[in-house]
PDB file of C-alpha atoms in Angstrom:
ATOM      1  CA  LEU I   1      26.733   2.550  48.460  1.00  0.00           C
ATOM      2  CA  SER I   2      30.238   2.865  49.811  1.00  0.00           C
ATOM      3  CA  SER I   3      30.697   4.187  53.272  1.00  0.00           C
ATOM      4  CA  ASN I   4      33.224   4.155  56.027  1.00  0.00           C
ATOM      5  CA  PRO I   5      31.786   2.240  58.970  1.00  0.00           C
ATOM      6  CA  PRO I   6      32.488   3.627  62.429  1.00  0.00           C
ATOM      7  CA  ASN I   7      34.724   1.611  64.721  1.00  0.00           C
ATOM      8  CA  ASP I   8      33.976   0.855  68.403  1.00  0.00           C
ATOM      9  CA  SER I   9      34.935   4.379  69.492  1.00  0.00           C
ATOM     10  CA  GLY I  10      32.503   5.963  67.012  1.00  0.00           C
ATOM     11  CA  ALA I  11      35.238   7.380  64.761  1.00  0.00           C
ATOM     12  CA  GLU I  12      35.229   6.515  61.110  1.00  0.00           C
ATOM     13  CA  THR I  13      37.828   4.055  59.908  1.00  0.00           C
ATOM     14  CA  SER I  14      40.263   4.707  57.101  1.00  0.00           C
ATOM     15  CA  PRO I  15      39.005   4.759  53.505  1.00  0.00           C
ATOM     16  CA  LYS I  16      40.828   1.454  52.843  1.00  0.00           C
ATOM     17  CA  THR I  17      38.211  -0.479  54.828  1.00  0.00           C
ATOM     18  CA  SER I  18      35.168   0.817  52.955  1.00  0.00           C
ATOM     19  CA  TYR I  19      32.466  -1.698  52.187  1.00  0.00           C
ATOM     20  CA  ARG I  20      29.276  -1.868  50.172  1.00  0.00           C
ATOM     21  CA  THR I  21      26.027  -2.124  52.050  1.00  0.00           C
ATOM     22  CA  HIS I  22      22.832  -3.558  50.720  1.00  0.00           C
ATOM     23  CA  GLU I  23      19.737  -1.641  51.629  1.00  0.00           C
ATOM     24  CA  GLY I  24      17.251  -4.429  51.037  1.00  0.00           C
ATOM     25  CA  GLU I  25      14.098  -5.822  52.533  1.00  0.00           C
ATOM     26  CA  HIS I  26      15.980  -7.755  55.180  1.00  0.00           C
ATOM     27  CA  HIS I  27      18.500  -5.117  56.250  1.00  0.00           C
ATOM     28  CA  ASP I  28      18.364  -5.216  60.053  1.00  0.00           C
ATOM     29  CA  ASP I  29      14.993  -6.946  59.814  1.00  0.00           C
ATOM     30  CA  PHE I  30      14.792 -10.449  61.172  1.00  0.00           C
ATOM     31  CA  GLY I  31      11.097 -11.119  60.919  1.00  0.00           C
ATOM     32  CA  ASN I  32       9.729  -8.334  63.117  1.00  0.00           C
ATOM     33  CA  THR I  33       7.623  -6.946  60.296  1.00  0.00           C
ATOM     34  CA  SER I  34       4.566  -8.665  58.909  1.00  0.00           C
ATOM     35  CA  VAL I  35       4.346  -9.070  55.159  1.00  0.00           C
ATOM     36  CA  THR I  36       0.956  -8.669  53.532  1.00  0.00           C
ATOM     37  CA  ILE I  37       0.191 -10.879  50.556  1.00  0.00           C
ATOM     38  CA  THR I  38      -2.374  -9.270  48.301  1.00  0.00           C
ATOM     39  CA  ARG I  39      -5.175 -11.045  46.478  1.00  0.00           C
ATOM     40  CA  SER I  40      -3.493 -10.169  43.188  1.00  0.00           C
ATOM     41  CA  THR I  41      -0.392 -12.046  44.258  1.00  0.00           C
ATOM     42  CA  TYR I  42      -2.464 -15.145  44.960  1.00  0.00           C
ATOM     43  CA  ILE I  43      -4.265 -14.885  41.609  1.00  0.00           C
ATOM     44  CA  PHE I  44      -1.064 -14.351  39.602  1.00  0.00           C
ATOM     45  CA  ALA I  45       0.719 -17.189  41.409  1.00  0.00           C
ATOM     46  CA  LEU I  46      -2.247 -19.504  40.824  1.00  0.00           C
ATOM     47  CA  CYS I  47      -2.298 -18.686  37.103  1.00  0.00           C
ATOM     48  CA  ALA I  48       1.438 -19.309  36.824  1.00  0.00           C
ATOM     49  CA  ALA I  49       1.106 -22.595  38.698  1.00  0.00           C
ATOM     50  CA  LEU I  50      -1.771 -23.660  36.444  1.00  0.00           C
ATOM     51  CA  ASN I  51       0.506 -23.096  33.471  1.00  0.00           C
ATOM     52  CA  SER I  52       2.628 -25.946  34.819  1.00  0.00           C
ATOM     53  CA  CYS I  53      -0.388 -28.224  34.536  1.00  0.00           C
ATOM     54  CA  ASN I  54      -0.124 -28.069  30.729  1.00  0.00           C
ATOM     55  CA  LEU I  55       2.449 -30.865  30.738  1.00  0.00           C
ATOM     56  CA  GLY I  56       0.340 -33.292  32.752  1.00  0.00           C
ATOM     57  CA  TYR I  57      -2.833 -32.349  30.929  1.00  0.00           C
ATOM     58  CA  ASP I  58      -1.272 -32.872  27.518  1.00  0.00           C
ATOM     59  CA  ILE I  59       0.300 -36.190  28.500  1.00  0.00           C
ATOM     60  CA  GLY I  60      -3.051 -37.415  29.829  1.00  0.00           C
ATOM     61  CA  VAL I  61      -5.012 -36.305  26.782  1.00  0.00           C
ATOM     62  CA  SER I  62      -2.448 -37.649  24.319  1.00  0.00           C
ATOM     63  CA  THR I  63      -2.218 -40.976  26.074  1.00  0.00           C
ATOM     64  CA  ASN I  64      -5.971 -41.480  26.007  1.00  0.00           C
ATOM     65  CA  ALA I  65      -6.386 -40.100  22.489  1.00  0.00           C
ATOM     66  CA  GLY I  66      -3.353 -41.991  21.173  1.00  0.00           C
ATOM     67  CA  ALA I  67      -5.365 -45.017  20.056  1.00  0.00           C
ATOM     68  CA  LEU I  68      -7.863 -42.828  18.212  1.00  0.00           C
ATOM     69  CA  ILE I  69      -5.102 -40.817  16.548  1.00  0.00           C
ATOM     70  CA  GLN I  70      -3.313 -44.024  15.587  1.00  0.00           C
ATOM     71  CA  ARG I  71      -6.468 -45.394  13.972  1.00  0.00           C
ATOM     72  CA  ASP I  72      -7.428 -42.131  12.204  1.00  0.00           C
ATOM     73  CA  LEU I  73      -3.980 -41.388  10.781  1.00  0.00           C
ATOM     74  CA  ASP I  74      -3.080 -45.061  10.264  1.00  0.00           C
ATOM     75  CA  LEU I  75       0.035 -44.787  12.447  1.00  0.00           C
ATOM     76  CA  THR I  76       2.295 -47.646  13.429  1.00  0.00           C
ATOM     77  CA  THR I  77       2.784 -48.498  17.082  1.00  0.00           C
ATOM     78  CA  GLY I  78       6.270 -46.950  16.936  1.00  0.00           C
ATOM     79  CA  GLN I  79       4.902 -43.703  15.529  1.00  0.00           C
ATOM     80  CA  ARG I  80       2.283 -43.576  18.269  1.00  0.00           C
ATOM     81  CA  GLU I  81       4.963 -44.117  20.915  1.00  0.00           C
ATOM     82  CA  LEU I  82       7.130 -41.370  19.417  1.00  0.00           C
ATOM     83  CA  PHE I  83       4.164 -39.018  19.300  1.00  0.00           C
ATOM     84  CA  ILE I  84       3.297 -39.522  22.968  1.00  0.00           C
ATOM     85  CA  GLY I  85       6.885 -39.565  24.235  1.00  0.00           C
ATOM     86  CA  SER I  86       8.139 -36.636  22.172  1.00  0.00           C
ATOM     87  CA  LEU I  87       6.455 -34.037  24.377  1.00  0.00           C
ATOM     88  CA  ASN I  88       8.996 -34.547  27.142  1.00  0.00           C
ATOM     89  CA  PHE I  89      11.857 -34.440  24.648  1.00  0.00           C
ATOM     90  CA  TRP I  90      10.795 -31.111  23.122  1.00  0.00           C
ATOM     91  CA  SER I  91      10.014 -29.681  26.556  1.00  0.00           C
ATOM     92  CA  ILE I  92      13.698 -30.005  27.385  1.00  0.00           C
ATOM     93  CA  PHE I  93      14.583 -27.596  24.580  1.00  0.00           C
ATOM     94  CA  GLY I  94      11.814 -25.185  25.496  1.00  0.00           C
ATOM     95  CA  SER I  95      13.107 -24.944  29.040  1.00  0.00           C
ATOM     96  CA  LEU I  96      16.742 -24.687  27.935  1.00  0.00           C
ATOM     97  CA  PHE I  97      16.095 -21.655  25.734  1.00  0.00           C
ATOM     98  CA  ALA I  98      13.568 -19.912  27.972  1.00  0.00           C
ATOM     99  CA  HIS I  99      16.145 -17.827  29.812  1.00  0.00           C
ATOM    100  CA  TRP I 100      17.038 -15.785  26.731  1.00  0.00           C
ATOM    101  CA  ILE I 101      13.485 -14.582  26.207  1.00  0.00           C
ATOM    102  CA  CYS I 102      12.943 -14.117  29.956  1.00  0.00           C
ATOM    103  CA  ASP I 103      16.023 -11.984  30.384  1.00  0.00           C
ATOM    104  CA  LYS I 104      15.286  -9.862  27.330  1.00  0.00           C
ATOM    105  CA  TYR I 105      11.522  -9.333  27.647  1.00  0.00           C
ATOM    106  CA  GLY I 106      10.629 -10.235  31.224  1.00  0.00           C
ATOM    107  CA  ARG I 107       8.503 -12.978  32.752  1.00  0.00           C
ATOM    108  CA  ARG I 108       5.068 -11.719  31.720  1.00  0.00           C
ATOM    109  CA  GLN I 109       5.997 -11.425  28.053  1.00  0.00           C
ATOM    110  CA  SER I 110       7.625 -14.838  28.278  1.00  0.00           C
ATOM    111  CA  PHE I 111       4.306 -16.323  29.385  1.00  0.00           C
ATOM    112  CA  ILE I 112       2.807 -14.979  26.172  1.00  0.00           C
ATOM    113  CA  VAL I 113       5.557 -16.642  24.120  1.00  0.00           C
ATOM    114  CA  ALA I 114       4.961 -19.953  25.917  1.00  0.00           C
ATOM    115  CA  ALA I 115       1.194 -19.708  25.421  1.00  0.00           C
ATOM    116  CA  ILE I 116       1.545 -18.867  21.723  1.00  0.00           C
ATOM    117  CA  GLY I 117       3.810 -21.872  21.184  1.00  0.00           C
ATOM    118  CA  PHE I 118       1.385 -24.137  23.009  1.00  0.00           C
ATOM    119  CA  ILE I 119      -1.666 -22.814  21.137  1.00  0.00           C
ATOM    120  CA  ILE I 120       0.005 -23.047  17.720  1.00  0.00           C
ATOM    121  CA  GLY I 121       1.003 -26.619  18.461  1.00  0.00           C
ATOM    122  CA  VAL I 122      -2.490 -27.589  19.591  1.00  0.00           C
ATOM    123  CA  PHE I 123      -4.041 -26.144  16.427  1.00  0.00           C
ATOM    124  CA  VAL I 124      -1.482 -27.831  14.161  1.00  0.00           C
ATOM    125  CA  MET I 125      -2.128 -31.172  15.863  1.00  0.00           C
ATOM    126  CA  ALA I 126      -5.904 -30.713  15.746  1.00  0.00           C
ATOM    127  CA  PHE I 127      -5.900 -30.069  12.015  1.00  0.00           C
ATOM    128  CA  SER I 128      -3.107 -32.444  11.032  1.00  0.00           C
ATOM    129  CA  ASN I 129      -3.801 -35.102   8.449  1.00  0.00           C
ATOM    130  CA  SER I 130      -0.374 -36.757   8.436  1.00  0.00           C
ATOM    131  CA  TYR I 131       2.199 -37.982  10.896  1.00  0.00           C
ATOM    132  CA  GLY I 132       4.611 -35.209   9.919  1.00  0.00           C
ATOM    133  CA  MET I 133       2.074 -32.483  10.693  1.00  0.00           C
ATOM    134  CA  LEU I 134       1.167 -34.206  13.944  1.00  0.00           C
ATOM    135  CA  MET I 135       4.808 -34.223  15.022  1.00  0.00           C
ATOM    136  CA  LEU I 136       5.285 -30.600  13.948  1.00  0.00           C
ATOM    137  CA  GLY I 137       2.431 -29.651  16.240  1.00  0.00           C
ATOM    138  CA  ARG I 138       3.964 -31.771  18.986  1.00  0.00           C
ATOM    139  CA  ILE I 139       7.228 -29.851  18.642  1.00  0.00           C
ATOM    140  CA  PHE I 140       5.430 -26.539  19.191  1.00  0.00           C
ATOM    141  CA  VAL I 141       3.470 -27.908  22.135  1.00  0.00           C
ATOM    142  CA  GLY I 142       6.624 -29.346  23.687  1.00  0.00           C
ATOM    143  CA  LEU I 143       8.560 -26.112  23.281  1.00  0.00           C
ATOM    144  CA  GLY I 144       5.684 -24.096  24.753  1.00  0.00           C
ATOM    145  CA  VAL I 145       5.210 -26.443  27.700  1.00  0.00           C
ATOM    146  CA  GLY I 146       8.932 -26.569  28.474  1.00  0.00           C
ATOM    147  CA  PHE I 147       9.197 -22.815  28.171  1.00  0.00           C
ATOM    148  CA  GLY I 148       6.302 -22.366  30.590  1.00  0.00           C
ATOM    149  CA  LEU I 149       7.749 -24.864  33.067  1.00  0.00           C
ATOM    150  CA  ALA I 150      10.969 -22.865  33.196  1.00  0.00           C
ATOM    151  CA  ILE I 151       9.216 -19.531  33.665  1.00  0.00           C
ATOM    152  CA  ASP I 152       6.576 -20.491  36.260  1.00  0.00           C
ATOM    153  CA  PRO I 153       8.788 -20.807  39.350  1.00  0.00           C
ATOM    154  CA  LEU I 154      10.757 -17.682  38.437  1.00  0.00           C
ATOM    155  CA  TYR I 155       7.629 -15.603  38.045  1.00  0.00           C
ATOM    156  CA  ILE I 156       6.071 -16.879  41.269  1.00  0.00           C
ATOM    157  CA  ALA I 157       9.289 -16.159  43.160  1.00  0.00           C
ATOM    158  CA  GLU I 158       9.462 -12.631  41.773  1.00  0.00           C
ATOM    159  CA  ILE I 159       5.876 -11.626  42.563  1.00  0.00           C
ATOM    160  CA  SER I 160       5.868 -13.150  46.034  1.00  0.00           C
ATOM    161  CA  PRO I 161       6.883 -10.814  48.840  1.00  0.00           C
ATOM    162  CA  ALA I 162       9.907 -11.816  50.841  1.00  0.00           C
ATOM    163  CA  GLY I 163       9.009 -12.823  54.301  1.00  0.00           C
TER     164      GLY I 163
END
């Protein structure tokens, strides 16, 4: 909104000194108002934060299951190391490309995209019978985890009331 602010005498200034005001939550409010955080906000923030646990959970499970996977699929030690370490690598790309989906479809829909990528990857890895299939599943899991890690803090910040 453009307006002409009054000067000290109460008269409006010339149109050349117009400025834009921001009528926001903090306009002339320096903490005198209490902000109520609803139960829904807590639940949604908790769910978004739990999504970030996918990375740690998957690293822990893969590390412990790595020996079994290596034995079952007859993998070399190098292949096992690549399998376990590749999650972090693919997560980088998931987080790098997350902003396009977030900006186009919003945070909630982006959570669905992240979850679908994670679930597809888990199923591909669970039913894989070769190293190539195992790594394909790992790519999907990594992209989904990285995508979720990029979205979580944005979503929590947007649903939380300013205060």
